[in-house]
XYZ file of C-alpha atoms in Angstrom:
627
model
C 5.930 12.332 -10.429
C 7.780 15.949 -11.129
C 11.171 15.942 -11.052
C 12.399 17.673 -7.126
C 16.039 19.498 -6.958
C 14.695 19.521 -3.228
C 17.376 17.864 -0.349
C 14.579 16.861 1.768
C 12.444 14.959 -1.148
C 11.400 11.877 0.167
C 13.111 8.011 -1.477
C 11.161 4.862 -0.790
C 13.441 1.644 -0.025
C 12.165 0.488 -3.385
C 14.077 3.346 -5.147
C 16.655 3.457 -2.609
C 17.652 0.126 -3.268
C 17.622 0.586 -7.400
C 19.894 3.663 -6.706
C 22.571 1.661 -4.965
C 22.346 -1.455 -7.318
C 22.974 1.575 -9.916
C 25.788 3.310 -8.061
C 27.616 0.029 -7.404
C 28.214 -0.656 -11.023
C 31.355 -1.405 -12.163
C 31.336 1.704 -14.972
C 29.975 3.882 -12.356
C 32.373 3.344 -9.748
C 35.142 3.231 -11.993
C 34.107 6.911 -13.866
C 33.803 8.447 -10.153
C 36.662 6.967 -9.038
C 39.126 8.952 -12.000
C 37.411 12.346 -12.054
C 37.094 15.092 -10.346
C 34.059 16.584 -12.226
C 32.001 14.094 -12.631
C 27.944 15.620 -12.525
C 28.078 13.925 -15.755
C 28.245 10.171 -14.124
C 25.207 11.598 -12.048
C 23.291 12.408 -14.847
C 24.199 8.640 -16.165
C 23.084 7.834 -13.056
C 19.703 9.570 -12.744
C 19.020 8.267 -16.882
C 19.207 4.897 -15.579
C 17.039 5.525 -12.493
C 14.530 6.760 -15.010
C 14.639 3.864 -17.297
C 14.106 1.606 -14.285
C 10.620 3.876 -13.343
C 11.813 6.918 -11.390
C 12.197 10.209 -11.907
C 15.014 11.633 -10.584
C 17.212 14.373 -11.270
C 21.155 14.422 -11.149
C 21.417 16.784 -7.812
C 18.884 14.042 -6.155
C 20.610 11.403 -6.627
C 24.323 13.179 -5.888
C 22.625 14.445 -2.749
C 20.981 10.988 -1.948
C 24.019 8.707 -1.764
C 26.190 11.460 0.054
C 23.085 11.031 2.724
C 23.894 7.103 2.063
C 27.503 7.460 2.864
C 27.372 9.576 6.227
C 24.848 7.221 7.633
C 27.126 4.278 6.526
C 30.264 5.880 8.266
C 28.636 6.511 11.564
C 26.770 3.297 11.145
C 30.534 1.650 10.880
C 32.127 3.518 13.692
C 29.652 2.445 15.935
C 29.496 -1.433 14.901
C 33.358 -0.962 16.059
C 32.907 0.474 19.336
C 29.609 -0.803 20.353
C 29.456 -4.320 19.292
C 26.648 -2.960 16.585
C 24.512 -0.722 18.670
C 24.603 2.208 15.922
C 23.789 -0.832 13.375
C 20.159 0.720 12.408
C 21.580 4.556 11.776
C 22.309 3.266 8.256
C 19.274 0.959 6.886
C 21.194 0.099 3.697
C 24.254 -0.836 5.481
C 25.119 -3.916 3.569
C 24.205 -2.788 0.559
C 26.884 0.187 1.334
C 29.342 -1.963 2.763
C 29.337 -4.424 0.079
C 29.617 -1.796 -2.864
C 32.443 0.344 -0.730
C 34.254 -2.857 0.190
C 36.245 -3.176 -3.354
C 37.961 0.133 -1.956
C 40.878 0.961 0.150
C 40.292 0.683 4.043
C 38.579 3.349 5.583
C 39.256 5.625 8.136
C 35.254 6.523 9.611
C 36.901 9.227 12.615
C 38.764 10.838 10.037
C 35.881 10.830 7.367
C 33.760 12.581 10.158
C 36.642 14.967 11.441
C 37.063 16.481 7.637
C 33.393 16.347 7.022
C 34.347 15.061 3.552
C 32.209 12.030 3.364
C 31.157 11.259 -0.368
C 30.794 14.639 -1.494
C 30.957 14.087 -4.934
C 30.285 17.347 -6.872
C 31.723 19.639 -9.051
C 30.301 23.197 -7.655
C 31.319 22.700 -4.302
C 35.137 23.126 -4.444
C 37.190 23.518 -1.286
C 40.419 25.395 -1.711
C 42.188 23.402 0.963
C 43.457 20.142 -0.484
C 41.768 17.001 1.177
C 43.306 14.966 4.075
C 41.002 12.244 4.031
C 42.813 9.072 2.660
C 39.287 7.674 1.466
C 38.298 10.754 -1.023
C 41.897 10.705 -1.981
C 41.871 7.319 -3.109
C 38.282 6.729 -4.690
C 39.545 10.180 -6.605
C 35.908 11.526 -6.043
C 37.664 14.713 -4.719
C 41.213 14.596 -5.595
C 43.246 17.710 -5.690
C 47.110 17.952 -6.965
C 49.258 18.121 -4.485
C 51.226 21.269 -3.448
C 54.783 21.344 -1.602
C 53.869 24.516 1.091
C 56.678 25.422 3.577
C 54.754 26.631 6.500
C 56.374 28.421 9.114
C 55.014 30.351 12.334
C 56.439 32.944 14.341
C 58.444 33.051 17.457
C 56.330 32.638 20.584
C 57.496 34.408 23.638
C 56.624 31.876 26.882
C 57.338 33.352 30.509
C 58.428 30.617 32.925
C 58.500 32.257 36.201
C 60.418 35.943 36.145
C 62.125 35.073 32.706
C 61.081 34.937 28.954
C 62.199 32.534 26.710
C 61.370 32.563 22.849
C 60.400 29.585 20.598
C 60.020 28.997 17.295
C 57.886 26.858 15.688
C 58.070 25.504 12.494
C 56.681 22.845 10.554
C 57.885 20.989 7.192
C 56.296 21.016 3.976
C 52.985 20.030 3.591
C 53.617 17.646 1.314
C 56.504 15.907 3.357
C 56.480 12.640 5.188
C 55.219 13.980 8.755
C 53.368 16.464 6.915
C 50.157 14.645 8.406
C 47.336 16.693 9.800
C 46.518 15.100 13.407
C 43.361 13.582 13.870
C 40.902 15.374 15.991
C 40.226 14.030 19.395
C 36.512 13.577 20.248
C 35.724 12.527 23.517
C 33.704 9.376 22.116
C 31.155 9.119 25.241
C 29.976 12.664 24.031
C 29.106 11.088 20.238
C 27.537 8.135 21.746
C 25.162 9.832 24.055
C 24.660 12.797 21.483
C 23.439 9.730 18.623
C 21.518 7.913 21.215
C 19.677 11.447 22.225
C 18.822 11.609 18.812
C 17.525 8.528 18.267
C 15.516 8.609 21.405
C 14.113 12.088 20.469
C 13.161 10.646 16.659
C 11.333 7.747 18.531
C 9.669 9.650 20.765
C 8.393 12.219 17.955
C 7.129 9.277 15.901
C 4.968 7.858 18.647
C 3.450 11.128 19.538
C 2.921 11.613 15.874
C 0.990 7.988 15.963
C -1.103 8.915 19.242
C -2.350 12.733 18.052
C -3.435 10.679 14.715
C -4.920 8.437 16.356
C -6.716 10.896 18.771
C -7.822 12.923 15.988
C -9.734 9.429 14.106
C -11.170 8.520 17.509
C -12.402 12.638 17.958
C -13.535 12.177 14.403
C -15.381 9.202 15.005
C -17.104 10.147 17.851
C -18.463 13.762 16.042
C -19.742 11.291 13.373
C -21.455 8.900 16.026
C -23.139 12.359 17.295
C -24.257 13.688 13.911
C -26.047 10.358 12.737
C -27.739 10.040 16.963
C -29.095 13.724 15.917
C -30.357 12.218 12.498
C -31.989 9.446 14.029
C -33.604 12.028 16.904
C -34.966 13.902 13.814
C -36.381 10.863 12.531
C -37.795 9.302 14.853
C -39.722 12.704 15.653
C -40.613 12.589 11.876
C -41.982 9.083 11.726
C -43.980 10.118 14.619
C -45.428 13.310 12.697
C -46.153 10.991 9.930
C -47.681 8.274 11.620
C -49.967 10.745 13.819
C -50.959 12.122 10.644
C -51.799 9.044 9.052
C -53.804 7.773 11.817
C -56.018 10.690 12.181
C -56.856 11.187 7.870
C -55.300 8.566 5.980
C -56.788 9.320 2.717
C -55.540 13.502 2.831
C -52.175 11.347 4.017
C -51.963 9.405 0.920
C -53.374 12.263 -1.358
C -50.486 14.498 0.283
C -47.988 12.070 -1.052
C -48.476 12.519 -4.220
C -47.826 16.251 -3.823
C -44.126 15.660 -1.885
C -41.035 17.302 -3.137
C -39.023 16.284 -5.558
C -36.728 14.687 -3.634
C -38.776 12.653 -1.468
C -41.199 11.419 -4.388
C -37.703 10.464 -5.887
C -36.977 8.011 -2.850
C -40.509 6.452 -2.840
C -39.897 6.096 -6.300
C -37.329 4.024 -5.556
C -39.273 1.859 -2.965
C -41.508 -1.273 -3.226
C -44.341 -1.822 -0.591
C -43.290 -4.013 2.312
C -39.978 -4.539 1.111
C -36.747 -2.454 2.094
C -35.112 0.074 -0.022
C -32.323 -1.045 -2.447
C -28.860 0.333 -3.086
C -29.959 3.190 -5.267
C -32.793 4.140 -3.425
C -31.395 4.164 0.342
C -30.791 7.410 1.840
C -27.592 9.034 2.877
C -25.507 7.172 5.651
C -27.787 3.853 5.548
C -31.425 5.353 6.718
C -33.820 2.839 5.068
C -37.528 3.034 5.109
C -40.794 0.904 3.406
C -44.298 1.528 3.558
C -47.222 -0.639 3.185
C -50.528 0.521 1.004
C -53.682 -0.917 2.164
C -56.248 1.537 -0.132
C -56.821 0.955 -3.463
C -58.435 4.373 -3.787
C -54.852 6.043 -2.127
C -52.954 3.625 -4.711
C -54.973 5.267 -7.452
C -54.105 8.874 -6.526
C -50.604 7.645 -6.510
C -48.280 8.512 -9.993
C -47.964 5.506 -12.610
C -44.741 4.349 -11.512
C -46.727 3.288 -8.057
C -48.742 1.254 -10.306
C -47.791 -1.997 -9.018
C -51.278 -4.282 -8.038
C -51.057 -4.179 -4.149
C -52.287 -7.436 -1.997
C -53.476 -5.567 1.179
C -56.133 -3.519 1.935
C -57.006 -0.009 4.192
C -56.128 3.268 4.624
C -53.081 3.332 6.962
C -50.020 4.622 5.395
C -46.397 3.508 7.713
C -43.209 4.608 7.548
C -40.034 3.184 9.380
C -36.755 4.665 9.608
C -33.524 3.014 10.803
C -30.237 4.867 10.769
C -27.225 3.097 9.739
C -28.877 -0.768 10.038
C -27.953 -1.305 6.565
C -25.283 0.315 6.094
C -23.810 -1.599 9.682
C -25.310 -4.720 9.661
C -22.529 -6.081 7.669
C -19.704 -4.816 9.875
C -21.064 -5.913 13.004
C -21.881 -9.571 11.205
C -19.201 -10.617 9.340
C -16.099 -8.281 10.743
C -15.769 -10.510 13.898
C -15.881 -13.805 11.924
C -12.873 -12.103 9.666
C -11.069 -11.550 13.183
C -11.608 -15.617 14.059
C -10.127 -16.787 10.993
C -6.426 -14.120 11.448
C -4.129 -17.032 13.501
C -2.205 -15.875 16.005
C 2.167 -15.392 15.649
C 3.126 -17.836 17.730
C 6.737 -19.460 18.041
C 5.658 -22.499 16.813
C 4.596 -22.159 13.398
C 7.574 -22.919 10.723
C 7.762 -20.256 7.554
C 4.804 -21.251 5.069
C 2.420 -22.179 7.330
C 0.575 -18.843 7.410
C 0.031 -18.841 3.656
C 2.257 -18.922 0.785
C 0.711 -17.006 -2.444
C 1.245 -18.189 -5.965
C 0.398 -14.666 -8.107
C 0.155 -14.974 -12.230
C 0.899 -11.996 -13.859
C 3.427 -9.664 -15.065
C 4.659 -9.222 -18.895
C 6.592 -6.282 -20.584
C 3.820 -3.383 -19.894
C 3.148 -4.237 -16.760
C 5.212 -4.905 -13.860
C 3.402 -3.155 -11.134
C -0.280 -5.162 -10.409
C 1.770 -7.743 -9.772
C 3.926 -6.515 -7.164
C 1.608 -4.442 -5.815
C -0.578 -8.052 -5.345
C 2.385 -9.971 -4.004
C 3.880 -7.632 -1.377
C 0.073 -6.777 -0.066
C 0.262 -10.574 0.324
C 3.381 -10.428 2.493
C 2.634 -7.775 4.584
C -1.414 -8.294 5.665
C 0.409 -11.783 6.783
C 1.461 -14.093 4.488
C 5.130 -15.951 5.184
C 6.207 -16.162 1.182
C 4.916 -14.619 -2.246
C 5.742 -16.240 -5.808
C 5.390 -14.350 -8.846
C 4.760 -16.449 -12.199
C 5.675 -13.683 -15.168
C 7.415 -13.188 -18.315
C 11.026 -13.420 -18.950
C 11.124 -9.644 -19.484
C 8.909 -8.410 -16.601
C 11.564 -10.326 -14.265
C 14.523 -8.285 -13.611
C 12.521 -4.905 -13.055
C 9.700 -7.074 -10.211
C 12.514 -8.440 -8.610
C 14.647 -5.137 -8.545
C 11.040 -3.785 -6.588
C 11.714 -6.242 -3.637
C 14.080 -8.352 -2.844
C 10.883 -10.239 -0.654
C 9.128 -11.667 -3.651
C 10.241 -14.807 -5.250
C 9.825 -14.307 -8.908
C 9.666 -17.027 -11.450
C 10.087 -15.976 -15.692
C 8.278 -18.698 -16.584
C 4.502 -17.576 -18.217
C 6.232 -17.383 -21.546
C 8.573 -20.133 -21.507
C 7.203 -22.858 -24.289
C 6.806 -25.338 -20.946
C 5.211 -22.425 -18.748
C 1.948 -24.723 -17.621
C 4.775 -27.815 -16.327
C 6.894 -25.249 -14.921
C 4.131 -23.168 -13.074
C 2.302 -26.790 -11.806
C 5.337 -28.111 -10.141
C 5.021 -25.174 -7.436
C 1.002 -26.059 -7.313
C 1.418 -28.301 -4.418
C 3.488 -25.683 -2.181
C 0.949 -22.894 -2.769
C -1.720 -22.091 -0.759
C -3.768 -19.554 -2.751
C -3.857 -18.500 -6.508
C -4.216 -15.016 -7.544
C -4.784 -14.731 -11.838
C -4.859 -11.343 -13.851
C -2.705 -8.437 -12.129
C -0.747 -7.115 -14.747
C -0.945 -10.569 -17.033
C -2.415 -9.059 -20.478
C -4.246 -10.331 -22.835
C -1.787 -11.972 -24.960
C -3.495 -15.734 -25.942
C -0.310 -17.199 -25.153
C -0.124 -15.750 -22.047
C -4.087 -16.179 -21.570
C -3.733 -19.742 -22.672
C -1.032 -20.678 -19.918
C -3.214 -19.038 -17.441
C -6.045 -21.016 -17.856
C -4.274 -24.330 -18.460
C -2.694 -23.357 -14.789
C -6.512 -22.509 -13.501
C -7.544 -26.016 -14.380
C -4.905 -27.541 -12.183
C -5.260 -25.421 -9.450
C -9.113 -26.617 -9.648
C -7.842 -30.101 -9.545
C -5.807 -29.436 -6.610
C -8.788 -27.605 -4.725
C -6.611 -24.443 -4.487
C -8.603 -21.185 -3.811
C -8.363 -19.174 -6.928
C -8.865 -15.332 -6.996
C -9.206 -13.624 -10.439
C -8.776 -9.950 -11.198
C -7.779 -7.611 -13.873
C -6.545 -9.093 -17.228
C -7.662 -12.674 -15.601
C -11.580 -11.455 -15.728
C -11.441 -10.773 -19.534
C -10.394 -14.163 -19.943
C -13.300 -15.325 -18.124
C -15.661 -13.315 -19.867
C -14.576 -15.306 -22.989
C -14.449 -18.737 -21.666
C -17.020 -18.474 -18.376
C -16.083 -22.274 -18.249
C -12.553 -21.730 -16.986
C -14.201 -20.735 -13.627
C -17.675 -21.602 -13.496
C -18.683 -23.771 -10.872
C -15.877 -23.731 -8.389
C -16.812 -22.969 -5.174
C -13.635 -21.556 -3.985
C -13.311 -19.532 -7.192
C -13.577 -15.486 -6.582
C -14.000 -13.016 -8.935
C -13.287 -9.306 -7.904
C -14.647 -6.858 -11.182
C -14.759 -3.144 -11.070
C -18.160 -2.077 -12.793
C -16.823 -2.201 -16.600
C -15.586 -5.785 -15.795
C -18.342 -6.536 -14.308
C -20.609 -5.230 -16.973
C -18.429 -7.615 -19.215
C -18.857 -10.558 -17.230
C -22.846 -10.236 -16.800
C -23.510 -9.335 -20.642
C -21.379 -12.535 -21.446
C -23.284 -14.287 -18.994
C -26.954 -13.081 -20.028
C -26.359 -12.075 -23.315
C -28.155 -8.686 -22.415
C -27.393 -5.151 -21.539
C -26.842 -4.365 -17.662
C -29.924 -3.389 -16.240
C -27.735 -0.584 -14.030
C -30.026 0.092 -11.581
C -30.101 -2.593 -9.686
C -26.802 -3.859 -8.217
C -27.300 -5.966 -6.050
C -29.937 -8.283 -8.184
C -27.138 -7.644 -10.853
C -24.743 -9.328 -8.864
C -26.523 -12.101 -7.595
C -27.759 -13.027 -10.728
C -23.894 -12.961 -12.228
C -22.646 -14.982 -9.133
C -25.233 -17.788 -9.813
C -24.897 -17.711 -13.215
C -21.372 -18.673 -12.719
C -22.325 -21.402 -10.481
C -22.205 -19.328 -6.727
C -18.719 -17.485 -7.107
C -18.097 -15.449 -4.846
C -18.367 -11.621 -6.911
C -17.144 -8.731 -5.164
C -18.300 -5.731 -7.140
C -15.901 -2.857 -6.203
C -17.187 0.632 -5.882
C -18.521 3.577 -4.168
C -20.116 0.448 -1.646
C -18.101 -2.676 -2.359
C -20.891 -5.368 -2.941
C -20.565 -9.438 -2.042
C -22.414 -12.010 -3.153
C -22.519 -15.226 -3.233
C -25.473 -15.782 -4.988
C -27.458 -16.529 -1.637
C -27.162 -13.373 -0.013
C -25.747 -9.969 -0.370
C -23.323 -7.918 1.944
C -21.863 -4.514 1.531
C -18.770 -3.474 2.663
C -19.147 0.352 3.520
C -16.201 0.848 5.634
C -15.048 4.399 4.998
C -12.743 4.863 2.022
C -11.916 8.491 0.637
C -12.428 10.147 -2.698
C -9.221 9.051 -4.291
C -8.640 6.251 -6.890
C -5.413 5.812 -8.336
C -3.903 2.335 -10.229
C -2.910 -0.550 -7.944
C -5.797 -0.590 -5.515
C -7.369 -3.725 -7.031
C -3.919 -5.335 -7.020
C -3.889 -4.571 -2.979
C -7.278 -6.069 -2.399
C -6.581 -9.141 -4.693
C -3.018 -10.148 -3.147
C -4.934 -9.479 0.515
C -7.615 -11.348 -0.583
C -5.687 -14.471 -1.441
C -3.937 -14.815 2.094
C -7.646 -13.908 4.103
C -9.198 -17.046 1.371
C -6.424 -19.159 2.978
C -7.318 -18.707 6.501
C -11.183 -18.687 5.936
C -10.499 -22.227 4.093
C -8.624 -23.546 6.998
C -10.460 -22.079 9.762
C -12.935 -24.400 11.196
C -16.841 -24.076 10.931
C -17.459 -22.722 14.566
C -14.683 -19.727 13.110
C -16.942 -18.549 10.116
C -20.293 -19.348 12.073
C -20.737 -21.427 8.702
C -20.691 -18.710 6.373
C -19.071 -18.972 3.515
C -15.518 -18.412 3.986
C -14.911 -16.631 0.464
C -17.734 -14.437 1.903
C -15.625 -13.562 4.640
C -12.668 -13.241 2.895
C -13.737 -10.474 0.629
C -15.602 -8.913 3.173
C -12.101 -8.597 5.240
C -10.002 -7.768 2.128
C -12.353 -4.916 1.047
C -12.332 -3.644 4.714
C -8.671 -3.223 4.966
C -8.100 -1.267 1.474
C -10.828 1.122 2.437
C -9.263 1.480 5.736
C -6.095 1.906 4.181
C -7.076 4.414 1.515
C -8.519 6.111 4.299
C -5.402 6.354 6.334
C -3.004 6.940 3.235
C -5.458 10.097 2.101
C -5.602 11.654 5.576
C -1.632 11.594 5.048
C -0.991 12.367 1.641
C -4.629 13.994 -0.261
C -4.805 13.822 -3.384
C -1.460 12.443 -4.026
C -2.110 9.339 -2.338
C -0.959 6.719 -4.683
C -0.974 2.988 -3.968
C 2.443 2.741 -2.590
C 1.440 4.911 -0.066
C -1.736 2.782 0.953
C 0.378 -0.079 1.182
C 2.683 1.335 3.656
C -0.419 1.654 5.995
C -1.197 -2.048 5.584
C -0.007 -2.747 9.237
C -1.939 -0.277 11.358
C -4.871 -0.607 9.070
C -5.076 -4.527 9.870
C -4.298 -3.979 13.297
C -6.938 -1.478 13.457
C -9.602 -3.422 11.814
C -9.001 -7.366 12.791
C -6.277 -6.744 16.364
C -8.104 -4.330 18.154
C-alpha cells in the first residue's frame, strides 16, 4: 500500500486499533506530554505502525488521532448530558477513554469552545497562548506564559438625556481572574445539529445500499435478456441444422468436416451421445452432443472423430441448452445450503452455532489465519480459536480482539495442549498460514488424527495440503475430511496420488479420480469454475466472481467452509435431501466468496484486496442464503 499524506485516507478498525494501543504507550505519552515539537514522536509512532504491517506516514497518523480525540470529546459531552445518546459518535471510545484517563480531568465544552482538541503539531502554531486546561497540562501545546496588562477605552453610555463615561479595564492576563469565560452554547442547538447529522449520514448510507442494489438487479436483468436472445438464436440454429440434416444427411455430415475453425474446435471437444465437458462447453453454459449413425459420414470425419461408433444412419442432431449446466447446480444444491443456515433465535446460548478450531500461523505468516478465523465469525459462527506459534501470537491477536488465540503449535507439548480444546470445537480448519516446518507439520497431523477420532469435520488448505501430498494417509478415508487445492495443489495431490503427470484437460475426471483415490473426500478444485466432487458426482459452482485474485481468498473460503461443514453435519437428512453435506458445504462456501469478490470489485477494482471482500461477508450471505 503507498504511503497517503491525504486527511481523508481511509483506517480500518484493525489499524485503528494498533494505532491507539501504539499511542497509549507509556514512552509515547510521556514524550508528547513534555514537548512542544514533537513530529518526531509521530514519526516513532508511524515506525512502529509499520513494523506491526502498515504503512503509514507521520502526518497520517498526527492527523488520525486528532480525528480520534474530537470524536472522543463530543462522544463524552454527550454521555453527560444525554445519558449516552452521543455514545456511537466515537467508535473507539474506550479505547480513548482508557488511554486519556491517566490525565488531568477534562473540560469537553471548553475543548470544543477553543477548538484545541489534540492538535499536536509543530507547523501549526497559534500566536495566542492556549486557554484550554487539557493542552496545557498534557504539554502537547504549551506556550510560556506572558503577564499582558490589557486595558480598553472609555465607553460613553447615554441613559436617557445624559452621558456618562466608563472605563473598562481588565488585569493581567496572567493574574488570578485573568480567566477567559467560557462560551455559552445554547446546548439544544448542538444536540439537534449532531442528531441532523447523524440522521443525514444514515440516510445517505441506505440510499447508497438501495442505488447498488438497483444497479445489480438492472444488471441482472440485461444479463437474463442477453442469454433469452442467445437461446432465440439457437434454437433458430438447431432448427436450420436439423432441417438440413433431414433433407441430405450425407452433404450434412460432409459439410462438417469443412466448419470453421472454431466450431470444428468444439466438436473436437465432444463425444457422441454424451454432453460436452468443462473445456469443451461453450460460453455462458450452452452445451450440445450429437449422435453419428453413418459409418460412411464417420469416415469423412478428421482422425480425432475416429472413435468406433455403435449406431447406425445418416441423421446428424444437435441440441442446445443455454445455461443448464452452468445453472443446474445453483438451482440444486443453493436451496439445500439455505436449509442447513439455523435461524438467530433467543434461545440458543454462545457456541451453539459453531465454534472453529483453526491451525495455523508461525513467524511469516500471520494473515491466512486470521483471514480464516474472522470469515468464521462473521458468515455465523459464535467463537474462533487460533492454534499458532509463540511468535505469530501478539501480531493475530493485535488484528482482532474477536479471535481467541492460543501459542501453542510450537510448544514441546503442542499435540496435549491443542487436544484438550478438541472436545469444545466444532470444526477443524489445517494449513492457513501453518508452513512447512516438520515440527510444525508433525503437530498438525498428530492433531488431525485426534480430530478423526473425535469425528470432527476437518477442512485442509494451504500449507495443510502439502502435508497431505506427503503422507495421503493423514486424510485418506475420512468422510468428513475436505480438501480445498488451487490447481498447483491440486496437481500435487493427484501426481502423489497416481504417480503420473495431470492429464490437464480433463477436470472434472481429474477430480473425481483424486477424490476417490483419497477414499471420497470431498475436493473442491478452485478456479475460473470452482469444481466439487465427491467422487460420485460433480458440481460446479459458477456463481459470478470478477477478474481479481489477490492473497487471502482461500483463507475466506476455508474459515466459511468450516462453520457451513458444521451445520450440514448437524442438519438432518430431509435438510440436505441426502446429499452429502460436505457437498453442500463447499458448494455454499464457494458461493459466498464469489459473491463477495464480486461485491468487493464493483467497490474497489483492481484494488480489491481480501480485507475488503471480507467486509462484504454480511450482505453477500444475506444475499445468497436470506433472501
Amino acid at each position: 500500500m503507498l504511503a497517503n499524506s491525504t486527511r481523508g485516507f481511509l483506517w480500518s478498525d484493525v489499524e485503528t486499533r494498533t494505532l491507539l494501543n501504539i499511542w497509549g504507550e507509556r514512552d509515547i505519552q510521556t514524550a508528547l506530554g513534555g514537548n512542544f515539537r514533537n513530529s518526531h514522536v509521530y514519526r516513532d509512532v508511524a515506525r512502529r505502525l509499520g513494523i506491526m504491517g502498515f504503512e503509514r506516514t507521520p502526518e497520517q497518523c498526527r492527523v488520525r488521532i486528532k480525528s480520534l480525540k474530537r470524536q472522543f470529546i463530543l462522544a463524552k459531552e454527550g454521555n453527560l448530558r444525554n445519558n449516552g445518546q452521543y455514545h456511537k459518535i466515537c467508535k473507539f471510545y474506550d479505547a480513548m477513554e482508557r488511554i486519556l484517563s491517566s490525565r488531568p480531568q477534562i473540560d469537553p465544552q471548553e475543548l470544543l469552545d477553543s477548538g484545541a482538541v489534540g492538535d499536536e503539531t509543530e507547523e501549526e502554531v497559534d500566536t495566542d497562548p492556549p486557554q484550554d486546561p487539557y493542552l496545557e497540562s498534557t504539554g502537547e501545546c504549551s506556550y510560556p506564559e506572558t503577564q499582558v496588562k490589557v486595558e480598553y477605552p472609555p465607553i460613553p453610555v447615554t441613559v436617557g438625556n445624559s452621558t456618562t463615561v466608563r472605563q473598562i479595564s481588565s488585569q493581567s492576563a496572567g493574574g488570578p481572574s485573568s480567566k477567559r469565560p467560557k462560551k455559552r452554547h445554547v446546548d439544544l442547538a448542538l444536540d439537534s445539529v449532531t442528531k441532523r447529522l447523524l440522521e443525514q449520514s444514515a440516510e445517505a448510507e441506505q440510499s447508497f445500499y438501495q442505488m447498488e442494489e438497483q444497479r445489480l438487479q438492472a444488471e441482472d436483468h440485461r444479463r437474463e435478456a442477453e442469454h433469452a436472445r442467445e437461446l432465440h438464436m439457437l434454437q433458430v440454429l438447431g432448427q436450420m441444422f436439423s432441417s438440413i440434416a433431414t433433407r441430405n444427411p450425407v452433404a450434412t455430415a460432409t459439410a462438417n468436416t469443412a466448419m470453421p475453425p472454431a466450431l470444428n474446435t468444439m466438436e473436437s471437444n465432444m463425444q457422441p451421445g454424451v454432453p460436452m465437458s468443462a473445456s469443451g462447453q461453450m460460453r455462458r453454459g450452452r452445451s450440445c452432443h450429437r449422435r453419428v449413425r453413418s459409418p460412411q459420414s464417420q469416415a469423412e470425419w478428421p482422425s480425432y472423430h475416429s472413435q468406433p461408433q455403435s449406431n447406425a444412419g445418416l441423421v446428424l442432431e444437435r441440441s442446445f441448452s443455454l445455461g443448464t449446466a452452468a445453472r443446474r447446480g445453483m438451482d440444486d444444491i443453493l436451496p439445500l445450503v439455505k436449509n442447513i443456515v439455523p435461524p438467530l433465535t433467543s434461545k440458543k446460548h454462545k457456541g451453539q452455532d459453531g465454534r472453529i478450531g483453526i491451525i495455523g500461523g508461525c513467524q511469516e505468516y500471520t494473515g491466512a489465519p486470521y483471514f480464516a478465523a474472522i470469515s468464521a465469525l462473521k458468515v455465523g459462527a459464535d467463537l474462533s480459536h487460533v492454534f499458532c506459534t509463540k511468535a505469530a501470537v501478539t501480531v493475530i491477536k493485535s488484528y482482532s480482539p474477536e479471535l481467541i488465540v492460543h501459542p501453542v503449535l510450537d510448544s514441546p507439548n503442542a499435540v496435549e495442549e491443542m487436544e484438550k480444546w478438541l472436545p469444545r470445537l466444532h470444526c477443524l480448519v489445517v494449513g492457513p498460514g501453518l508452513g512447512r516446518d516438520e515440527m510444525l507439520l508433525k503437530n498438525a497431523k498428530e492433531v488431525i488424527e485426534k480430530s478423526k477420532a473425535r469425528d470432527i469435520p476437518i477442512v485442509i488448505d494451504a500449507d495443510g495440503l502439502w502435508l497431505v501430498a506427503q503422507q495421503p494417509s493423514v486424510i485418506q478415508g475420512y468422510q468428513k475430511g475436505i480438501l480445498t487445492p488451487n490447481y498447483m495443489e491440486f496437481t500435487r495431490l493427484y501426481e502423489a496420488m497416481h504417480h503420473e503427470p495431470l492429464d490437464s484437460s480433463d477436470h472434472q475426471r481429474s477430480a473425481m479420480e483424486l477424490s476417490v483415490a483419497m477414499g471420497n473426500l470431498t475436493v473442491v478444485l478452485k478456479g475460473e469454475e470452482d469444481l466439487i466432487t465427491d467422487g460420485n458426482k460433480v458440481i460446479l459452482c459458477r456463481q459470478e466472481g470478477s477478474g481479481r485474485r489477490c492473497g487471502g481468498q482461500g483463507d475466506l473460503l476455508s474459515g466459511s467452509l468450516g462453520v457451513l461443514a458444521h451445520w450440514a453435519y448437524t442438519s438432518s437428512a430431509d435438510m440436505t435431501k441426502s446429499v452429502n453435506p460436505s457437498v453442500v458445504a463447499a458448494f455454499g462456501a464457494c458461493s459466498l466468496t464469489r459473491q463477495c469478490n464480486r461485491q468487493a470489485f464493483h467497490k474497489h477494482g483492481r484494488a480489491t484486496t481480501t480485507t475488503d471482500m471480507i467486509q462484504e461477508i454480511s450482505s453477500a450471505f444475506k444475499k445468497l442464503f436470506e433472501s
